[in-house]
Tab-separated table of C-alpha atoms in Angstrom:
chain	number	residue	atom	x	y	z
A	239	MET	CA	-9.016	6.859	19.405
A	240	THR	CA	-5.299	7.012	18.683
A	241	HIS	CA	-3.734	5.801	15.451
A	242	PRO	CA	-0.157	5.137	14.277
A	243	PRO	CA	1.729	8.089	12.777
A	244	ALA	CA	0.615	8.983	9.276
A	245	ARG	CA	2.211	7.322	6.262
A	246	HIS	CA	2.310	9.246	2.999
A	247	LEU	CA	2.350	8.059	-0.606
A	248	ILE	CA	3.442	10.885	-2.890
A	249	SER	CA	5.754	8.764	-5.053
A	250	ILE	CA	6.392	5.060	-5.522
A	251	ASP	CA	9.858	5.851	-4.149
A	252	ASP	CA	8.212	6.673	-0.790
A	253	LEU	CA	7.554	2.945	-0.371
A	254	SER	CA	10.101	0.470	0.887
A	255	ASP	CA	10.386	-2.797	-1.033
A	256	SER	CA	8.395	-4.557	1.680
A	257	ASP	CA	5.735	-1.826	1.687
A	258	LEU	CA	5.320	-2.141	-2.074
A	259	ARG	CA	4.946	-5.908	-1.954
A	260	ARG	CA	2.576	-5.629	1.018
A	261	ILE	CA	0.242	-3.217	-0.762
A	262	VAL	CA	0.150	-5.406	-3.884
A	263	HIS	CA	-0.478	-8.515	-1.768
A	264	ASP	CA	-3.258	-6.805	0.151
A	265	GLY	CA	-4.801	-5.442	-3.060
A	266	VAL	CA	-5.061	-8.992	-4.394
A	267	ALA	CA	-6.497	-10.137	-1.046
A	268	PHE	CA	-9.166	-7.440	-1.148
A	269	ALA	CA	-9.995	-8.389	-4.752
A	270	ARG	CA	-10.497	-12.008	-3.768
A	271	SER	CA	-12.361	-11.708	-0.491
A	272	GLY	CA	-13.221	-8.078	0.212
A	273	PRO	CA	-12.585	-6.400	3.552
A	274	GLY	CA	-14.426	-9.027	5.565
A	275	ALA	CA	-16.065	-8.013	8.815
A	276	ARG	CA	-13.284	-5.714	9.983
A	277	ARG	CA	-13.154	-2.005	9.175
A	278	PRO	CA	-9.627	-0.599	9.607
A	279	LEU	CA	-10.853	2.929	8.785
A	280	ALA	CA	-13.700	2.890	11.307
A	281	ASP	CA	-14.154	6.340	12.881
A	282	GLN	CA	-11.654	7.855	10.428
A	283	VAL	CA	-12.397	10.630	7.939
A	284	VAL	CA	-11.013	10.627	4.394
A	285	GLY	CA	-10.887	13.821	2.367
A	286	VAL	CA	-11.039	13.382	-1.415
A	287	TYR	CA	-9.734	16.460	-3.256
A	288	PHE	CA	-9.819	16.266	-7.048
A	289	LYS	CA	-8.863	19.285	-9.120
A	290	ARG	CA	-9.029	17.235	-12.330
A	291	THR	CA	-11.613	14.952	-13.882
A	292	SER	CA	-11.662	11.375	-12.687
A	293	THR	CA	-13.940	8.382	-13.059
A	294	ARG	CA	-11.956	5.412	-11.785
A	295	THR	CA	-9.538	6.855	-9.222
A	296	ARG	CA	-12.035	9.096	-7.444
A	297	THR	CA	-14.664	6.354	-7.313
A	298	ALA	CA	-12.082	3.786	-6.256
A	299	PHE	CA	-10.859	5.747	-3.245
A	300	SER	CA	-14.339	6.907	-2.277
A	301	SER	CA	-15.869	3.447	-2.512
A	302	GLY	CA	-12.803	1.831	-0.950
A	303	ALA	CA	-12.808	4.175	2.044
A	304	LEU	CA	-16.499	3.523	2.667
A	305	ARG	CA	-16.024	-0.250	2.412
A	306	LEU	CA	-13.246	0.008	5.011
A	307	GLY	CA	-15.550	1.852	7.397
A	308	GLY	CA	-14.331	5.389	6.737
A	309	HIS	CA	-16.313	8.578	6.269
A	310	LEU	CA	-15.887	10.913	3.291
A	311	ILE	CA	-15.571	14.626	2.704
A	312	THR	CA	-15.177	15.578	-0.950
A	313	TYR	CA	-13.678	18.758	-2.410
A	314	GLY	CA	-13.750	20.088	-5.946
A	315	ALA	CA	-11.227	22.276	-7.698
A	316	GLY	CA	-12.729	25.528	-6.405
A	317	ASP	CA	-13.603	24.518	-2.854
A	318	LEU	CA	-10.458	25.178	-0.794
A	319	GLN	CA	-8.939	28.486	0.269
A	320	LEU	CA	-5.845	27.565	-1.693
A	321	ASN	CA	-7.658	29.444	-4.447
A	322	THR	CA	-7.620	32.652	-2.417
A	323	GLY	CA	-3.953	32.559	-1.436
A	324	GLU	CA	-3.732	30.329	1.628
A	325	THR	CA	-0.409	28.505	1.583
A	326	SER	CA	-0.111	24.782	1.066
A	327	GLU	CA	1.603	24.476	4.445
A	328	ASP	CA	-1.257	26.235	6.228
A	329	THR	CA	-3.809	24.152	4.354
A	330	GLY	CA	-2.065	20.944	5.419
A	331	ALA	CA	-1.875	22.077	9.024
A	332	VAL	CA	-5.587	22.892	9.095
A	333	LEU	CA	-6.798	19.756	7.340
A	334	SER	CA	-4.605	17.487	9.461
A	335	GLY	CA	-6.560	18.567	12.528
A	336	MET	CA	-9.807	17.327	10.983
A	337	LEU	CA	-8.937	14.549	8.503
A	338	ASP	CA	-7.131	11.244	8.867
A	339	VAL	CA	-6.373	10.884	5.138
A	340	LEU	CA	-6.266	13.300	2.209
A	341	VAL	CA	-6.432	11.725	-1.259
A	342	ALA	CA	-5.597	14.328	-3.895
A	343	ARG	CA	-5.460	14.557	-7.684
A	344	THR	CA	-3.936	17.818	-8.838
A	345	ALA	CA	-1.984	17.149	-12.086
A	346	ASP	CA	0.381	19.790	-10.648
A	347	ASP	CA	3.816	19.839	-9.022
A	348	PRO	CA	3.941	17.199	-6.245
A	349	ALA	CA	5.717	19.736	-4.014
A	350	GLU	CA	2.259	20.938	-3.014
A	351	MET	CA	1.407	17.485	-1.689
A	352	ARG	CA	4.741	17.334	0.121
A	353	ALA	CA	3.760	20.548	1.893
A	354	TRP	CA	0.440	19.024	2.958
A	355	ALA	CA	2.328	15.997	4.235
A	356	ASN	CA	4.567	18.123	6.477
A	357	GLN	CA	2.753	16.958	9.628
A	358	ARG	CA	2.353	13.617	11.418
A	359	ARG	CA	-1.401	13.243	11.788
A	360	MET	CA	-2.958	13.103	8.307
A	361	SER	CA	-1.853	10.681	5.584
A	362	VAL	CA	-1.487	12.246	2.123
A	363	ILE	CA	-2.007	10.039	-0.939
A	364	ASN	CA	-1.126	11.166	-4.454
A	365	ALA	CA	-3.992	10.204	-6.751
A	366	MET	CA	-2.113	11.816	-9.656
A	367	SER	CA	0.347	14.664	-9.966
A	368	ALA	CA	1.897	16.072	-13.123
A	369	ASP	CA	4.910	13.769	-13.009
A	370	GLU	CA	3.664	10.547	-11.442
A	371	HIS	CA	0.557	8.426	-10.868
A	372	PRO	CA	1.688	6.078	-8.093
A	373	THR	CA	-1.687	4.564	-7.243
A	374	GLN	CA	-2.125	3.613	-10.911
A	375	ALA	CA	1.130	1.652	-10.840
A	376	LEU	CA	-0.004	-0.157	-7.692
A	377	THR	CA	-3.218	-1.060	-9.502
A	378	ASP	CA	-1.193	-2.328	-12.467
A	379	LEU	CA	0.974	-4.528	-10.253
A	380	THR	CA	-2.075	-5.823	-8.389
A	381	THR	CA	-3.654	-6.825	-11.712
A	382	LEU	CA	-0.511	-8.580	-12.925
A	383	GLN	CA	0.026	-10.321	-9.586
A	384	ALA	CA	-3.562	-11.569	-9.518
A	385	HIS	CA	-3.306	-12.913	-13.075
A	386	PHE	CA	0.192	-14.405	-13.125
A	387	GLY	CA	0.682	-15.144	-9.427
A	388	ARG	CA	4.022	-13.338	-9.516
A	389	LEU	CA	5.751	-10.126	-10.542
A	390	ASP	CA	9.348	-11.327	-10.510
A	391	GLY	CA	10.461	-12.073	-14.053
A	392	LEU	CA	7.493	-10.528	-15.850
A	393	ARG	CA	8.129	-8.848	-19.203
A	394	VAL	CA	6.020	-5.771	-19.945
A	395	LEU	CA	5.912	-3.861	-23.226
A	396	TYR	CA	4.687	-0.298	-22.694
A	397	VAL	CA	3.612	1.519	-25.869
A	398	GLY	CA	2.730	5.216	-25.892
A	399	GLU	CA	3.579	8.519	-24.267
A	400	GLY	CA	6.035	8.515	-21.374
A	401	ASN	CA	3.485	10.159	-19.077
A	402	ASN	CA	2.841	10.019	-15.335
A	403	SER	CA	1.435	6.479	-15.534
A	404	ALA	CA	4.577	5.310	-17.344
A	405	SER	CA	6.803	7.058	-14.790
A	406	ALA	CA	5.122	5.309	-11.885
A	407	LEU	CA	5.147	1.935	-13.641
A	408	ALA	CA	8.879	2.275	-14.324
A	409	LEU	CA	9.595	2.982	-10.644
A	410	ALA	CA	7.385	0.118	-9.461
A	411	LEU	CA	8.002	-2.804	-11.826
A	412	THR	CA	11.778	-2.461	-11.574
A	413	ARG	CA	11.541	-3.418	-7.873
A	414	PHE	CA	10.963	-7.050	-8.900
A	415	GLU	CA	13.853	-9.364	-9.694
A	416	GLY	CA	14.119	-10.400	-13.326
A	417	ALA	CA	11.298	-8.115	-14.453
A	418	HIS	CA	11.796	-6.223	-17.704
A	419	LEU	CA	10.043	-3.072	-18.858
A	420	ASP	CA	10.433	-2.184	-22.547
A	421	LEU	CA	9.186	1.373	-23.126
A	422	ARG	CA	8.326	2.352	-26.707
A	423	THR	CA	7.544	6.064	-26.697
A	424	PRO	CA	7.053	8.486	-29.618
A	425	PRO	CA	10.028	10.751	-30.435
A	426	GLY	CA	9.829	13.819	-28.231
A	427	TYR	CA	7.331	12.199	-25.864
A	428	GLY	CA	9.548	9.880	-23.861
A	429	LEU	CA	9.782	9.251	-20.158
A	430	ASP	CA	11.098	12.126	-18.078
A	431	PRO	CA	14.886	11.491	-18.054
A	432	ALA	CA	14.997	11.912	-14.272
A	433	PHE	CA	12.411	9.157	-13.816
A	434	LEU	CA	14.168	6.893	-16.296
A	435	GLU	CA	17.410	7.331	-14.378
A	436	ARG	CA	15.663	6.600	-11.081
A	437	ALA	CA	14.137	3.463	-12.592
A	438	ARG	CA	17.510	2.341	-13.916
A	439	ARG	CA	19.089	2.762	-10.490
A	440	THR	CA	16.284	0.698	-8.969
A	441	ALA	CA	16.690	-1.938	-11.672
A	442	ALA	CA	20.423	-2.200	-10.957
A	443	ARG	CA	19.684	-2.686	-7.262
A	444	CYS	CA	16.879	-5.210	-7.735
A	445	GLY	CA	18.143	-7.264	-10.669
A	446	SER	CA	15.604	-6.076	-13.227
A	447	THR	CA	15.919	-4.118	-16.483
A	448	VAL	CA	14.270	-1.123	-18.118
A	449	THR	CA	14.868	0.147	-21.646
A	450	GLU	CA	13.378	2.885	-23.796
A	451	ARG	CA	13.248	3.301	-27.559
A	452	HIS	CA	11.375	5.736	-29.769
A	453	ASP	CA	10.325	3.351	-32.545
A	454	MET	CA	8.318	0.165	-33.016
A	455	THR	CA	11.026	-1.904	-34.688
A	456	GLY	CA	12.911	-4.735	-33.052
A	457	LEU	CA	10.128	-5.481	-30.573
A	458	PRO	CA	10.747	-8.297	-28.084
A	459	GLU	CA	9.644	-11.643	-29.454
A	460	GLU	CA	7.699	-12.586	-26.340
A	461	VAL	CA	6.189	-10.528	-23.534
A	462	ASP	CA	3.737	-11.192	-20.726
A	463	ALA	CA	1.813	-7.923	-20.961
A	464	VAL	CA	1.260	-5.081	-23.408
A	465	TYR	CA	0.319	-1.785	-21.776
A	466	THR	CA	-0.841	1.469	-23.308
A	467	THR	CA	-2.469	4.708	-22.183
A	468	ARG	CA	-4.470	7.368	-23.940
A	469	TRP	CA	-2.525	9.817	-26.047
A	470	GLN	CA	-3.995	12.906	-24.367
A	471	THR	CA	-2.954	12.687	-20.713
A	472	THR	CA	-5.319	14.316	-18.208
A	473	GLY	CA	-4.653	18.038	-17.895
A	474	THR	CA	-2.141	18.255	-20.769
A	475	THR	CA	-2.140	19.334	-24.394
A	476	LYS	CA	0.347	18.788	-27.200
A	477	ALA	CA	2.244	21.819	-28.481
A	478	ASP	CA	2.982	20.145	-31.820
A	479	PRO	CA	-0.065	20.408	-34.129
A	480	ASP	CA	1.244	17.362	-36.032
A	481	TRP	CA	1.503	15.150	-32.956
A	482	ARG	CA	-0.997	12.570	-34.202
A	483	ARG	CA	1.294	11.676	-37.100
A	484	VAL	CA	4.138	11.099	-34.624
A	485	PHE	CA	1.945	8.898	-32.417
A	486	ALA	CA	0.258	6.888	-35.191
A	487	PRO	CA	2.916	4.104	-35.393
A	488	PHE	CA	2.454	3.464	-31.661
A	489	GLN	CA	-1.143	2.287	-31.852
A	490	VAL	CA	-1.674	-1.074	-30.141
A	491	THR	CA	-3.209	-3.567	-32.580
A	492	ALA	CA	-3.728	-7.323	-32.594
A	493	ASP	CA	-0.474	-7.689	-34.570
A	494	LEU	CA	1.468	-7.346	-31.294
A	495	TRP	CA	0.100	-10.729	-30.182
A	496	ARG	CA	1.508	-12.735	-33.076
A	497	THR	CA	4.651	-13.670	-31.147
A	498	SER	CA	3.125	-13.370	-27.659
A	499	PRO	CA	-0.223	-15.197	-27.815
A	500	GLY	CA	-0.371	-15.526	-24.037
A	501	ALA	CA	0.207	-11.845	-23.276
A	502	VAL	CA	-2.445	-9.811	-21.481
A	503	PHE	CA	-3.475	-6.272	-22.374
A	504	LEU	CA	-3.496	-3.430	-19.840
A	505	HIS	CA	-4.822	0.117	-20.183
A	506	ASP	CA	-5.200	2.690	-17.411
A	507	LEU	CA	-8.380	4.044	-19.075
A	508	PRO	CA	-10.204	6.018	-20.306
A	509	ALA	CA	-9.512	4.609	-23.755
A	510	HIS	CA	-9.908	6.392	-27.044
A	511	ARG	CA	-10.738	3.531	-29.394
A	512	GLY	CA	-9.021	3.943	-32.723
A	513	ASP	CA	-6.274	6.144	-31.274
A	514	GLU	CA	-3.905	4.382	-28.885
A	515	VAL	CA	-5.678	1.017	-29.160
A	516	THR	CA	-8.120	-0.720	-31.473
A	517	GLY	CA	-11.488	-1.894	-30.192
A	518	GLU	CA	-10.500	-5.422	-31.207
A	519	VAL	CA	-7.731	-5.412	-28.588
A	520	LEU	CA	-9.566	-3.496	-25.860
A	521	ASP	CA	-12.578	-5.815	-26.000
A	522	GLY	CA	-10.642	-8.927	-26.935
A	523	PRO	CA	-9.809	-12.075	-24.974
A	524	HIS	CA	-6.397	-10.805	-23.863
A	525	SER	CA	-7.728	-7.603	-22.309
A	526	LEU	CA	-7.658	-7.139	-18.546
A	527	ALA	CA	-8.378	-3.421	-18.850
A	528	PHE	CA	-11.771	-3.479	-17.167
A	529	GLN	CA	-10.639	-5.874	-14.439
A	530	GLN	CA	-7.698	-3.517	-13.991
A	531	ALA	CA	-10.197	-0.668	-13.534
A	532	GLU	CA	-12.068	-2.598	-10.834
A	533	ASN	CA	-8.755	-3.394	-9.191
A	534	LYS	CA	-8.292	0.349	-8.653
A	535	MET	CA	-10.755	0.032	-5.802
A	536	HIS	CA	-9.071	-3.034	-4.315
A	537	SER	CA	-5.651	-1.405	-4.609
A	538	ALA	CA	-7.000	1.861	-3.162
A	539	MET	CA	-8.254	-0.086	-0.150
A	540	ALA	CA	-4.799	-1.591	0.301
A	541	VAL	CA	-3.181	1.861	0.079
A	542	LEU	CA	-5.630	3.339	2.595
A	543	ALA	CA	-5.110	0.465	5.022
A	544	TRP	CA	-1.327	0.752	4.671
A	545	ALA	CA	-1.434	4.521	5.182
A	546	ARG	CA	-3.266	4.029	8.460
A	547	GLY	CA	-1.080	1.147	9.646
A	548	ALA	CA	-3.494	-1.732	9.040
A	549	ARG	CA	-3.482	-4.900	6.937
A	550	ALA	CA	-6.099	-6.344	4.621
A	551	GLY	CA	-8.738	-8.101	6.672
A	552	SER	CA	-7.377	-6.749	9.941
A	553	GLY	CA	-8.231	-3.783	12.084
A	554	ALA	CA	-4.953	-4.093	13.944
A	555	ALA	CA	-1.804	-2.163	13.227
A	556	ALA	CA	0.520	-3.837	10.755
A	557	PRO	CA	3.843	-5.190	11.987
A	558	ALA	CA	6.896	-3.056	11.293
């Protein structure tokens, strides 16, 4: 069986505007009705390579691939000959002769994934690198789209470290006209300046806005969503022994809803209750965090279908 040339998702910036909207649309469609009778990954093999711990993302892509008719091969951190000196380029060349998709979480430099993607047969999907978590941002947008019915014009307050989830969110939300992302990050733990500049260029092109401050004063009076992430990002440690004091003012509490009673709460999970968020917020009526977690699977299905040139509910190749 022949398939369209491989599509890769290493960064949100790899997606055209139409691709981004398509994946979000299809993620919502999968959430509402499932894959239906069709299996766009039938007879295809998906490799799942996770060097770092994962509950949601690994399960989402594994379960999603199976629901779309695919077959799985899983690899742990010590399983590939990359550990014995084989080059990334050679690894990609070998795997592309046997796999249709490689989903990888490395928490390392994405250049390694780019090397694996240097072929036309196997799609490579970034399930988290050191600098960006693109499939998390697609999950976030899918959750917001499903709840609000739109992404254009949404106002999101992000509170916490400017980590790989924040980087991806900044690149993704700024694609939507009138959207605003207000980043509140602790001093010394802001968004990578290169990503902030990329997001600002996207915002200028798309008619959205993105701002960053390192305090919790002068917050916007009304927002549609409050988003936070755990203070200890996967695979990282803080050099400053006093970092908790710096982060303490950035805890998400119910006080943030006083001027935005209709706002929803998002969290990429896992959560550390009492650190970045109180249990009252995480378990409260505004929280979509656990629906957001389930949407990882629906969004993963949309990404897999897109990577292999199919649409939600269809086994046929997607139109160009």
